[in-house]
Amino acid sequence: MRRPPAPPNRPVPAPPPFDPTAARRLRAGLGMGPEHVAYGMRASYGLFHVTPEHVIAWERGVAAPSTPELKALAGVLWCSPGELIGRPRTLREHRLARGFAPEDVARAVGLEPLAYLRMEEGGGWHGTERQAAALAGLLDLSLADLVTVTGREPRLAELLRGAVTTRWQAYTRPLAKLLPLDRRLLEDVLQELHLDYQGRMTATLSRGGGGAGAGEGGREFLDRIVQNFWTTVEAYSV
């Protein structure tokens, strides 16, 4: 029986964010040179194209290893792939950081492998809340990470901008539906962010006298509203 042709124009996933400093530090800690690393990747993993020059380029940040190269490099350096990756952002990057195959994740969260891969490659999460919780447990995702990989960050940013620029009280309920946070904690954080934003706007307007630079501090705050939100949540949770 003839195998059906592969679907055309299937997107090729980008490699995960590589951490050159970690690779260099781990190699040095093992007392290995780039030539030893390259030899190990060739001899143990069959990546015969890898040379010391490849390893040097990765460590200098002028190139990044592919996914197979990253896994082999981690094996040679006696570490997990996650130790060679910068802070993951996408679902695929989190999976690779934990060293799971797509099938492992799909099975653990109760999805068909093909359905999971479509979500991973398309950047959209369509699982249930139960499946999202299982995903967070498997990949050790923080709430901030889970919001990002399930595609809820744009909605979070929209609601937060509304909360700090208008009446924050009106946004407590929609944010509570979006995030499993204690209601009192959420209210305290929103009030803090609102006061911070309004203070920045007042100070910038006072300095700028209403000119072209007026509101610059507020705009910068809004550009980082999601990061500011999670930082404040962490501070209030201590």
PDB file of C-alpha atoms in Angstrom, residues 19-29 58-61 77 84:
ATOM      1  CA  ASP A  19      21.391  29.998  25.909  1.00  0.00           C
ATOM      2  CA  PRO A  20      25.019  30.322  24.702  1.00  0.00           C
ATOM      3  CA  THR A  21      26.337  31.230  28.148  1.00  0.00           C
ATOM      4  CA  ALA A  22      24.890  28.076  29.715  1.00  0.00           C
ATOM      5  CA  ALA A  23      26.420  25.887  26.985  1.00  0.00           C
ATOM      6  CA  ARG A  24      29.852  27.437  27.470  1.00  0.00           C
ATOM      7  CA  ARG A  25      29.639  27.190  31.268  1.00  0.00           C
ATOM      8  CA  LEU A  26      28.547  23.543  31.244  1.00  0.00           C
ATOM      9  CA  ARG A  27      31.290  22.565  28.786  1.00  0.00           C
ATOM     10  CA  ALA A  28      33.951  24.328  30.815  1.00  0.00           C
ATOM     11  CA  GLY A  29      32.672  22.693  34.004  1.00  0.00           C
ATOM     12  CA  TRP A  58      26.678  28.268  19.289  1.00  0.00           C
ATOM     13  CA  GLU A  59      28.597  29.418  22.346  1.00  0.00           C
ATOM     14  CA  ARG A  60      29.237  32.835  20.811  1.00  0.00           C
ATOM     15  CA  GLY A  61      25.561  33.285  19.997  1.00  0.00           C
ATOM     16  CA  LEU A  77      27.125  17.926  28.336  1.00  0.00           C
ATOM     17  CA  LEU A  84      20.502  24.990  27.443  1.00  0.00           C
TER      18      LEU A  84
END
